[in-house]
Coordinates of C-alpha atoms and ligand atoms in Angstrom, one line a residue:
M464 CA -0.3 59.6 -87.3
T465 CA -3.9 60.8 -87.1
A466 CA -5.4 62.9 -84.6
I467 CA -7.9 61.3 -82.5
A468 CA -11.4 61.7 -83.6
H469 CA -14.2 62.4 -81.5
N470 CA -16.0 60.0 -80.8
E471 CA -13.2 57.5 -80.7
N472 CA -11.9 59.8 -77.9
R473 CA -15.3 59.4 -76.0
V474 CA -14.8 55.7 -76.4
V475 CA -10.9 55.4 -75.4
R476 CA -11.9 57.9 -72.5
L477 CA -15.0 55.6 -71.2
F478 CA -12.4 52.5 -71.2
F479 CA -10.0 54.5 -69.6
Y480 CA -11.5 55.9 -66.9
S481 CA -13.6 52.7 -66.0
S482 CA -10.6 50.7 -65.9
I483 CA -9.3 53.2 -63.4
T484 CA -12.0 53.0 -61.3
W485 CA -12.0 48.9 -61.5
L486 CA -8.1 49.3 -60.2
L487 CA -8.9 51.2 -57.0
I488 CA -11.7 48.6 -56.3
G489 CA -9.7 45.5 -57.3
M490 CA -6.7 46.8 -55.2
T491 CA -9.4 47.8 -51.9
I492 CA -10.4 44.0 -52.3
G493 CA -6.6 42.9 -52.4
L494 CA -5.8 44.9 -49.3
I495 CA -8.9 43.4 -47.4
L496 CA -7.6 39.8 -48.5
A497 CA -3.9 40.8 -47.2
I498 CA -5.6 42.1 -44.0
K499 CA -7.3 39.0 -43.6
Y500 CA -4.0 37.0 -43.8
V501 CA -3.0 39.1 -40.5
W502 CA -6.4 39.4 -38.7
P503 CA -8.8 36.6 -40.0
N504 CA -12.0 38.8 -38.2
F505 CA -11.4 41.7 -40.2
L506 CA -14.8 43.3 -41.2
V507 CA -16.6 40.1 -39.9
W508 CA -19.4 42.3 -38.2
G509 CA -22.8 40.5 -38.3
E510 CA -23.6 37.2 -40.1
F511 CA -24.4 39.4 -43.4
L512 CA -20.7 40.5 -43.7
Q513 CA -19.1 37.5 -42.6
K514 CA -21.0 35.6 -45.3
Y515 CA -20.3 38.0 -48.5
L516 CA -17.1 39.1 -47.8
S517 CA -15.6 35.7 -46.6
Y518 CA -12.1 35.0 -48.4
G519 CA -13.1 31.9 -50.6
R520 CA -15.9 34.8 -52.0
I521 CA -13.5 37.7 -52.3
R522 CA -10.8 36.4 -53.6
P523 CA -12.0 35.6 -57.2
A524 CA -13.9 39.0 -56.6
H525 CA -10.1 40.4 -56.3
T526 CA -8.9 38.2 -59.4
H527 CA -11.7 39.2 -61.9
V528 CA -11.7 42.6 -61.1
V529 CA -8.3 43.1 -61.9
L530 CA -7.7 41.1 -64.4
F531 CA -11.0 41.9 -66.5
G532 CA -12.0 45.3 -64.8
W533 CA -8.6 46.9 -64.6
L534 CA -6.2 45.1 -66.9
S535 CA -8.6 44.1 -69.6
M536 CA -10.7 47.1 -69.9
A537 CA -7.8 49.3 -70.2
Y538 CA -5.8 47.3 -73.0
A539 CA -9.6 47.4 -74.9
G540 CA -9.0 51.3 -74.4
G541 CA -5.5 51.0 -75.5
L542 CA -6.2 49.0 -78.6
F543 CA -9.1 51.7 -79.5
Y544 CA -6.5 54.4 -78.8
I545 CA -3.6 52.8 -81.0
I546 CA -5.1 50.9 -83.5
P547 CA -6.4 54.0 -85.3
Q548 CA -2.8 56.1 -84.9
L549 CA -1.1 53.0 -86.6
T550 CA -3.4 52.7 -89.5
R551 CA -4.1 56.2 -90.0
K552 CA -7.8 55.1 -90.2
S553 CA -10.5 56.5 -87.8
L554 CA -12.0 53.6 -85.1
E555 CA -15.0 51.7 -87.0
H556 CA -18.2 52.1 -85.2
P557 CA -17.3 54.0 -82.5
R558 CA -21.2 54.1 -81.3
L559 CA -20.9 50.0 -80.8
A560 CA -17.1 50.5 -79.4
H561 CA -19.1 52.9 -76.5
A562 CA -22.1 50.7 -75.9
I563 CA -19.3 47.6 -75.4
G564 CA -17.6 49.6 -72.9
I565 CA -21.1 50.4 -70.8
L566 CA -21.9 46.6 -71.2
W567 CA -18.7 45.7 -69.9
N568 CA -18.8 47.7 -66.5
I569 CA -21.9 46.1 -66.0
Y570 CA -20.4 42.5 -66.5
I571 CA -18.1 43.2 -63.4
V572 CA -20.6 44.5 -61.5
A573 CA -22.6 41.3 -62.0
A574 CA -19.4 39.1 -61.7
I575 CA -18.8 40.9 -57.9
V576 CA -22.0 40.3 -57.1
T577 CA -22.5 37.0 -58.0
L578 CA -19.0 35.8 -57.0
S579 CA -19.8 37.2 -53.3
M580 CA -22.9 35.7 -53.2
G581 CA -21.3 32.2 -53.6
Y582 CA -21.9 31.6 -57.0
T583 CA -18.6 30.1 -58.7
T584 CA -17.2 27.3 -61.1
T585 CA -14.3 27.2 -58.9
I586 CA -12.3 27.1 -62.2
E587 CA -9.4 29.7 -61.2
Y588 CA -10.0 32.5 -63.5
A589 CA -12.9 31.6 -64.9
E590 CA -15.3 31.4 -61.6
S591 CA -17.7 33.7 -62.7
T592 CA -20.8 31.5 -64.1
W593 CA -22.0 30.6 -67.7
P594 CA -24.3 33.1 -68.7
L595 CA -22.1 35.8 -67.7
D596 CA -19.3 34.0 -69.6
V597 CA -21.2 33.9 -73.0
Y598 CA -21.8 37.5 -71.9
L599 CA -18.6 38.7 -72.2
I600 CA -17.5 36.6 -74.9
V601 CA -19.8 38.3 -77.0
L602 CA -18.0 42.1 -75.9
V603 CA -14.9 40.6 -76.5
A604 CA -16.1 39.5 -79.8
G605 CA -17.3 42.5 -80.6
A606 CA -14.6 44.7 -79.7
A607 CA -12.3 42.7 -82.0
Y608 CA -14.6 43.0 -84.9
I609 CA -14.2 46.8 -84.5
C610 CA -10.1 46.5 -84.4
F611 CA -10.2 44.0 -87.4
K612 CA -12.6 45.9 -89.4
T613 CA -10.6 48.8 -88.6
I614 CA -7.1 47.6 -89.6
A615 CA -8.9 46.1 -92.8
K616 CA -9.5 49.5 -93.7
R617 CA -6.6 51.2 -93.1
N618 CA -4.5 54.0 -95.1
E619 CA -1.0 52.9 -94.0
S620 CA 0.7 49.8 -95.8
Q621 CA 3.0 48.3 -93.5
L622 CA 1.8 46.5 -90.3
Y623 CA 3.9 48.0 -87.4
V624 CA 4.8 45.0 -85.1
S625 CA 2.5 45.9 -82.2
L626 CA -0.5 45.6 -85.0
W627 CA 0.8 42.1 -85.1
Y628 CA 0.4 41.3 -81.8
F629 CA -3.3 43.3 -81.2
M630 CA -4.2 40.8 -84.0
G631 CA -3.0 37.7 -82.7
S632 CA -4.2 38.1 -79.2
L633 CA -7.5 39.1 -80.4
I634 CA -8.0 36.1 -82.3
W635 CA -6.9 33.8 -79.5
L636 CA -8.7 35.5 -76.4
P637 CA -12.3 34.5 -77.3
F638 CA -11.4 31.1 -78.1
L639 CA -9.4 30.4 -75.0
Y640 CA -12.2 32.1 -73.1
I641 CA -14.6 29.7 -74.8
I642 CA -12.4 26.8 -73.6
G643 CA -11.5 28.0 -70.0
N644 CA -14.9 28.8 -69.0
I645 CA -17.7 26.7 -71.6
V646 CA -16.1 23.6 -72.6
T647 CA -14.9 22.9 -69.0
Y648 CA -19.0 22.8 -68.1
F649 CA -18.6 19.8 -69.8
I650 CA -15.8 17.7 -68.5
T651 CA -14.7 16.6 -65.2
G652 CA -11.8 15.4 -63.2
I653 CA -8.1 15.8 -64.8
P654 CA -9.6 16.5 -67.9
Q655 CA -11.3 19.5 -66.6
A656 CA -7.8 20.9 -65.0
L657 CA -6.3 20.5 -68.1
A658 CA -8.5 22.4 -70.2
G659 CA -9.1 24.9 -67.3
W660 CA -4.8 25.4 -67.3
F661 CA -4.7 25.4 -70.7
Y662 CA -7.2 28.6 -70.6
G663 CA -5.4 30.0 -67.3
H664 CA -1.8 30.0 -68.7
N665 CA -2.6 31.1 -72.1
V666 CA -5.2 34.2 -71.0
I667 CA -2.0 35.2 -69.2
G668 CA 0.3 34.5 -72.2
L669 CA -1.6 35.1 -75.3
W670 CA -3.6 38.5 -73.8
F671 CA -2.0 39.5 -70.6
T672 CA 1.4 39.5 -72.6
T673 CA 0.8 39.8 -76.1
V674 CA -1.1 43.3 -75.9
G675 CA 0.9 44.4 -73.1
V676 CA 4.5 44.0 -75.6
G677 CA 2.0 45.4 -78.2
F678 CA 1.9 48.5 -76.0
I679 CA 5.6 48.4 -75.4
Y680 CA 6.7 48.1 -79.1
Y681 CA 4.4 51.2 -79.3
L682 CA 5.4 53.6 -76.2
L683 CA 9.1 52.9 -76.3
P684 CA 10.2 54.6 -79.9
L685 CA 7.3 57.6 -79.3
L686 CA 8.9 58.2 -75.7
S687 CA 12.3 57.4 -76.3
K688 CA 12.5 59.3 -79.6
N689 CA 14.8 56.7 -81.2
P690 CA 13.4 54.1 -84.0
L691 CA 12.7 50.6 -83.0
Y692 CA 15.6 48.5 -83.1
S693 CA 14.7 45.8 -84.6
H694 CA 11.4 44.7 -86.8
K695 CA 12.9 41.3 -87.4
L696 CA 13.6 40.8 -84.2
S697 CA 10.2 41.9 -82.9
L698 CA 8.6 39.4 -85.6
I699 CA 10.7 36.6 -84.6
G700 CA 9.5 37.1 -81.3
F701 CA 5.3 37.0 -82.1
W702 CA 6.0 34.2 -83.9
T703 CA 8.2 31.9 -81.1
I704 CA 5.5 33.2 -78.5
A705 CA 2.7 32.1 -80.6
T706 CA 4.4 28.6 -81.0
F707 CA 5.6 27.9 -77.6
Y708 CA 3.2 29.5 -75.0
V709 CA 0.1 26.9 -76.1
W710 CA 2.1 24.1 -74.6
N711 CA 2.4 25.7 -71.1
G712 CA -0.9 25.0 -69.5
P713 CA 0.6 21.6 -67.8
H714 CA 3.1 23.4 -65.9
H715 CA 0.5 24.6 -63.7
L716 CA -0.2 21.2 -62.5
Q717 CA 3.3 20.3 -61.7
N718 CA 3.9 17.5 -59.0
G719 CA -0.1 17.6 -59.1
P720 CA -2.4 14.5 -60.6
I721 CA -1.3 14.4 -64.4
P722 CA 0.8 11.9 -65.8
A723 CA 4.6 12.2 -65.3
W724 CA 5.7 12.5 -68.8
L725 CA 3.1 15.6 -69.2
M726 CA 4.5 17.7 -66.5
K727 CA 7.8 16.8 -67.9
A728 CA 6.6 18.0 -71.3
G729 CA 5.5 21.2 -69.6
V730 CA 8.9 22.5 -68.7
I731 CA 10.6 22.2 -72.4
P732 CA 8.3 25.2 -73.5
S733 CA 8.8 26.8 -70.4
V734 CA 12.5 27.3 -70.8
L735 CA 11.8 27.8 -74.7
L736 CA 9.7 30.8 -73.8
I737 CA 12.9 33.0 -73.0
I738 CA 13.2 33.3 -76.7
P739 CA 10.2 35.7 -77.3
V740 CA 11.0 37.2 -74.1
W741 CA 14.6 38.0 -75.1
T742 CA 13.6 39.5 -78.5
V743 CA 11.5 41.8 -76.5
L744 CA 14.3 42.8 -74.0
A745 CA 16.9 42.7 -76.9
N746 CA 14.9 45.6 -78.7
V747 CA 14.2 47.6 -75.2
F748 CA 18.0 47.9 -74.7
G749 CA 18.7 48.2 -78.4
T750 CA 16.3 50.6 -78.8
M751 CA 17.0 52.9 -75.4
K752 CA 20.7 52.8 -76.8
G753 CA 22.1 56.7 -76.0
K754 CA 18.8 57.7 -74.1
W755 CA 18.9 56.0 -71.2
H756 CA 19.7 59.4 -69.2
M757 CA 15.9 60.3 -70.7
I758 CA 14.8 58.1 -68.1
S759 CA 15.3 60.5 -65.4
E760 CA 12.9 63.2 -66.3
N761 CA 10.3 61.6 -68.6
V762 CA 8.3 59.1 -66.3
P763 CA 6.1 57.4 -68.6
L764 CA 9.3 56.0 -69.9
K765 CA 10.6 55.2 -66.3
F766 CA 7.6 53.2 -66.0
V767 CA 7.7 51.3 -69.7
V768 CA 11.4 50.6 -69.0
T769 CA 10.6 49.0 -65.4
G770 CA 7.9 47.3 -66.7
A771 CA 9.8 45.6 -69.0
I772 CA 12.5 44.9 -66.5
F773 CA 9.7 43.0 -64.5
Y774 CA 8.6 41.2 -67.7
L775 CA 12.0 39.8 -67.9
I776 CA 12.5 38.9 -64.2
T777 CA 9.0 36.9 -64.2
C778 CA 10.0 35.1 -67.4
L779 CA 13.2 33.8 -65.5
Q780 CA 11.4 33.1 -62.5
G781 CA 8.9 31.1 -64.6
P782 CA 11.2 28.8 -66.2
F783 CA 13.1 27.9 -63.0
Q784 CA 9.4 27.3 -60.8
S785 CA 8.3 25.0 -64.0
L786 CA 11.2 22.4 -63.4
M787 CA 10.3 19.6 -61.0
Q788 CA 12.4 19.9 -58.0
P789 CA 12.0 23.7 -57.6
S790 CA 8.5 23.2 -58.1
A791 CA 8.2 20.6 -55.3
I792 CA 9.2 23.4 -52.8
L793 CA 7.2 26.4 -54.1
K794 CA 3.8 24.7 -55.5
F795 CA 0.8 26.0 -53.4
T796 CA 3.1 28.8 -51.8
N797 CA 3.1 32.1 -51.2
W798 CA 6.0 32.3 -54.0
I799 CA 3.5 32.2 -56.9
I800 CA 1.4 35.0 -55.6
G801 CA 4.6 36.9 -55.7
H802 CA 5.5 35.5 -59.2
A803 CA 1.3 36.4 -60.4
H804 CA 2.0 40.1 -59.1
M805 CA 5.2 40.6 -60.8
P806 CA 4.3 40.8 -64.6
L807 CA 0.2 41.5 -63.7
F808 CA 1.4 44.4 -61.9
G809 CA 5.0 45.2 -62.0
A810 CA 5.3 44.8 -65.8
F811 CA 2.1 45.1 -67.8
S812 CA 0.0 47.5 -64.9
F813 CA 3.2 49.5 -65.4
V814 CA 3.0 49.7 -69.2
L815 CA -0.3 50.7 -68.8
F816 CA 0.2 53.6 -66.4
A817 CA 2.9 55.1 -69.1
L818 CA 0.0 54.4 -72.1
F819 CA -2.2 56.4 -69.9
Y820 CA -0.1 59.3 -69.1
H821 CA 0.7 59.4 -72.7
A822 CA -2.3 59.3 -74.4
L823 CA -4.2 61.7 -71.6
P824 CA -3.2 65.1 -73.4
S825 CA -4.5 64.1 -76.6
L826 CA -7.5 62.8 -75.2
T827 CA -8.2 65.9 -73.3
G828 CA -6.4 68.5 -74.6
R829 CA -4.7 69.1 -71.6
K830 CA -1.0 68.6 -70.1
I831 CA -0.8 65.9 -66.9
Y832 CA -1.7 68.0 -63.8
S833 CA 1.4 67.3 -62.2
D834 CA 4.9 65.6 -62.8
T835 CA 5.6 65.3 -59.1
L836 CA 2.8 63.4 -58.6
M837 CA 3.4 60.9 -61.0
N838 CA 6.8 60.4 -59.7
W839 CA 5.1 59.7 -56.4
H840 CA 3.0 57.0 -58.0
F841 CA 5.9 55.4 -59.6
W842 CA 8.1 55.6 -56.4
L843 CA 4.8 54.6 -54.1
S844 CA 4.0 51.7 -56.9
I845 CA 7.6 50.1 -57.3
I846 CA 8.8 50.3 -53.3
G847 CA 5.4 48.7 -52.3
F848 CA 5.3 46.3 -54.8
L849 CA 9.0 45.2 -54.2
I850 CA 7.8 44.5 -50.3
F851 CA 5.3 42.7 -51.4
A852 CA 7.4 40.5 -54.0
F853 CA 10.2 39.9 -51.6
T854 CA 7.9 39.2 -48.7
T855 CA 5.3 36.5 -50.7
W856 CA 9.0 34.9 -52.4
T857 CA 10.8 34.6 -48.7
A858 CA 7.5 33.4 -47.1
G859 CA 6.9 30.7 -50.3
V860 CA 10.5 29.5 -49.6
M861 CA 10.2 29.1 -45.8
Q862 CA 6.4 27.7 -46.4
G863 CA 7.9 25.3 -49.0
F864 CA 10.8 23.6 -46.9
A865 CA 9.0 23.9 -43.5
W866 CA 6.0 21.5 -45.2
T867 CA 8.8 19.2 -46.4
E868 CA 10.9 18.8 -44.3
G869 CA 8.2 19.5 -41.3
K870 CA 6.7 16.3 -42.7
Q871 CA 9.9 14.2 -41.7
Y872 CA 10.5 16.1 -38.5
G873 CA 7.0 16.4 -37.5
V874 CA 6.7 20.3 -37.5
P875 CA 2.7 21.0 -37.4
F876 CA 1.4 23.0 -40.1
L877 CA -0.4 26.0 -37.9
E878 CA 3.1 26.5 -36.4
V879 CA 3.9 27.3 -40.0
V880 CA 1.0 29.4 -40.7
V881 CA 2.0 31.2 -37.5
S882 CA 5.6 31.8 -38.4
L883 CA 4.4 33.4 -41.3
Q884 CA 2.7 36.1 -39.5
P885 CA 5.6 38.7 -39.8
F886 CA 5.8 38.3 -43.7
A887 CA 1.7 38.6 -43.8
I888 CA 2.2 42.0 -42.0
A889 CA 5.0 43.2 -44.4
R890 CA 2.7 41.8 -47.3
A891 CA -0.3 44.2 -46.1
I892 CA 2.2 46.8 -45.7
G893 CA 3.4 46.7 -49.1
G894 CA 0.1 46.4 -50.5
T895 CA -1.1 49.9 -49.0
L896 CA 1.8 51.6 -50.3
M897 CA 0.8 50.3 -53.8
F898 CA -3.0 51.4 -53.2
I899 CA -1.7 54.3 -52.2
G900 CA 0.5 55.0 -55.4
Q901 CA -2.7 54.3 -57.4
I902 CA -5.0 56.8 -55.3
V903 CA -2.3 59.3 -56.3
F904 CA -2.5 58.3 -60.0
A905 CA -5.9 58.4 -59.9
Y906 CA -6.3 62.1 -58.2
N907 CA -3.5 63.3 -60.6
V908 CA -5.9 62.4 -63.6
R909 CA -8.8 63.4 -62.1
R910 CA -7.3 66.7 -61.6
S911 CA -5.2 66.7 -65.3
I912 CA -8.5 66.2 -66.6
K913 CA -10.1 69.2 -64.8
D914 CA -7.2 71.6 -64.1
G915 CA -4.7 70.4 -66.4
Q916 CA -3.2 73.0 -68.7
L917 CA -4.5 73.5 -71.9
L918 CA -2.4 72.2 -74.7
S919 CA -1.1 75.1 -77.4
V920 CA -1.9 74.3 -81.0
E921 CA 1.3 73.2 -81.8
E922 CA 1.2 70.9 -79.0
K923 CA -1.8 69.3 -80.1
S924 CA -0.9 68.5 -83.2
T925 CA 2.3 66.8 -81.9
S926 CA 0.7 65.0 -79.0
T927 CA -0.3 61.9 -80.8
A928 CA 2.5 62.1 -83.4
Ligands
LIG1396 C1 8.6 32.1 -69.2 C2 7.5 32.9 -68.7 C3 6.9 32.2 -67.7 C4 6.9 30.8 -66.8 C5 7.8 29.9 -67.5 C6 6.0 31.0 -66.1 C7 5.8 29.7 -65.3 C8 4.8 29.9 -64.5 C9 4.8 28.6 -63.5 C10 5.4 27.1 -63.5 C11 3.9 28.9 -62.4 C12 3.5 27.9 -61.1 C13 2.4 27.3 -61.2 C14 2.0 26.6 -60.1 O1 3.1 25.7 -59.7 O2 1.2 26.6 -59.3 C15 3.6 30.3 -62.6 C16 2.2 30.5 -62.2 C17 2.0 32.0 -62.9 N1 2.4 32.7 -63.5 FE1 3.7 32.6 -64.9 N2 5.3 32.2 -66.2 C18 5.7 32.8 -66.7 C19 5.1 34.3 -67.3 C20 4.3 34.6 -66.8 C21 3.8 35.7 -67.4 C22 4.5 36.8 -68.3 C23 2.4 36.2 -66.5 C24 1.4 37.0 -66.4 C25 1.5 37.8 -67.6 C26 2.4 35.0 -65.7 C27 1.5 34.8 -64.6 C28 1.4 33.9 -63.8 C29 0.1 33.7 -62.7 C30 -0.9 34.8 -62.8 C31 0.6 32.5 -61.9 C32 -0.5 32.2 -61.0 C33 -1.4 30.9 -61.4 C34 -1.9 30.1 -60.3 O3 -2.6 30.3 -59.4 O4 -1.6 29.0 -60.5 N3 3.3 34.1 -65.6 N4 3.6 30.7 -63.8
LIG1397 C1 -3.3 45.8 -60.2 C2 -2.7 45.4 -59.0 C3 -3.1 43.6 -58.9 C4 -3.1 42.4 -59.7 C5 -3.2 42.8 -61.2 C6 -3.4 41.4 -58.9 C7 -3.7 40.4 -59.3 C8 -3.6 39.0 -58.5 C9 -4.0 37.7 -58.9 C10 -3.8 37.1 -60.3 C11 -3.9 37.1 -57.6 C12 -4.0 35.4 -57.7 C13 -2.8 34.8 -58.0 C14 -2.6 33.1 -57.9 O1 -3.3 32.7 -57.7 O2 -1.2 32.6 -57.8 C15 -4.1 38.0 -56.7 C16 -4.0 37.2 -55.4 C17 -4.3 38.2 -54.5 N1 -3.7 39.4 -54.5 FE1 -3.7 40.6 -55.7 N2 -3.3 41.8 -57.6 C18 -3.1 43.2 -57.2 C19 -3.2 43.9 -56.2 C20 -3.4 43.7 -54.8 C21 -2.8 44.1 -53.9 C22 -2.7 45.9 -53.6 C23 -3.0 43.3 -52.6 C24 -2.9 44.0 -51.6 C25 -1.7 43.5 -50.5 C26 -2.9 42.3 -53.3 C27 -3.3 41.1 -52.7 C28 -3.5 40.0 -53.0 C29 -3.9 38.7 -52.4 C30 -3.8 38.8 -50.7 C31 -3.9 37.6 -53.1 C32 -4.3 36.0 -52.4 C33 -3.2 35.1 -52.2 C34 -3.7 34.2 -51.6 O3 -4.7 33.6 -51.5 O4 -2.8 33.4 -50.8 N3 -3.2 42.1 -54.4 N4 -3.6 38.7 -56.9

């Protein structure tokens, strides 16, 4: 593997440091939302704040910042870091990549401002308006071009499995984004809902999942110092996820206004998704064989293995909640919010934390400032997230049964809302711990850049190997 070239180092650092900033901002907005559940008048000081920080406006700002500012910018940085390593070829067009990083930040600022001003398409995860969508599609296409050109000019003949996942994701993302953000402009009603969820689920499955899985395959052998258990299994996983994921949009409209046959058809690919998920987990368990003891000392490995396990739990929960009867109870409840945070925070954000801790020494020439702080980051994130998850799941089940049985016995809707208050408080506490965990993370990164112990010449040459 190659030592990282100066120019691409600058690009990766821009993407990584920007994404950490967006992580903190996105989580702050999430926390404001959670507090508003407990205390609806929180931050309602004067007409200005009441309008611009109203729940309906900042909810899409939260999802945009965490999905496109945190996860996607960190993903792009990760691609620009890993692709040169796996191809033994320095990044093509580093200046263009740097410009894309700056323009991407401008997109997130513009999305927050326009969403809080009330400009929205109302389509979930595609709320920003069309000029911003076109702008982002150009940036994503530019990033994809740089990655493909680097892979095309590679000095390594074998395409390691992570590259398969990256290439697939980079082809799929611009098309999906166009369907969700542009095509939906020209259609209305149920076809619009179906196109919207075709985008919604596939951006989750063919971008956030597939790039994250590519990172797991990159990190696991490096951190555990074991070869990947099975290359063949990983490729079966790639082709089965590519085949089954695209049919999943309708499961988001289960028990909704779409034909019954389509809802039922949405269940089959949801259950089949167990196959690609299991290929990843079988590879994780196979690769970790004889190395489990390392988890207690190696925090990045702890993050990546925990992330993979959360990915497994998500994908056991997902097929269950796609079945008609469980969905009849769980739909529109807090359960789905718990499900959404598990892969996006518990699985793929954890994998990114592992990648950052692994990559930073080779990017900065300095060791991570404090192992103790890395551990605090892990434990605050996991304890906070488990509180968040269990309260949303429990509240969701209560909500679902109270609504269905409430109809029969006449329980008023507002009574259900009031009975959920303890859960809303617990979620805000869990979210606060998650947030403190990320402050510890950002502080540790900042101190590593400034005061981390310098790597020796030998450590420098092995830091990317
Ligand atoms: C086998 C895998 C999975 C299946 C079968 C599945 C299934 C589902 C179902 C049925 C819903 C509920 C839709 C509703 O009733 O409103 C849902 C929601 C959601 N899922 Fe999954 N899921 C899976 C994995 C994932 C993964 C890996 C991610 C993230 C990378 C994810 C992110 C989400 C999000 C963000 C939502 C909320 C969307 C909304 O607002 O409705 N899921 N999923
Ligand atoms: C990297 C971290 C995070 C990610 C990736 C993330 C992602 C998301 C997503 C995708 C949704 C939409 C879910 C759906 O519609 O089903 C959402 C909603 C929400 N998130 Fe987060 N989130 C993060 C951190 C947080 C934190 C720390 C809190 C604080 C408690 C929080 C609180 C909320 C709330 C209150 C909602 C709205 C729930 C509702 O409208 O019922 N999030 N988040």
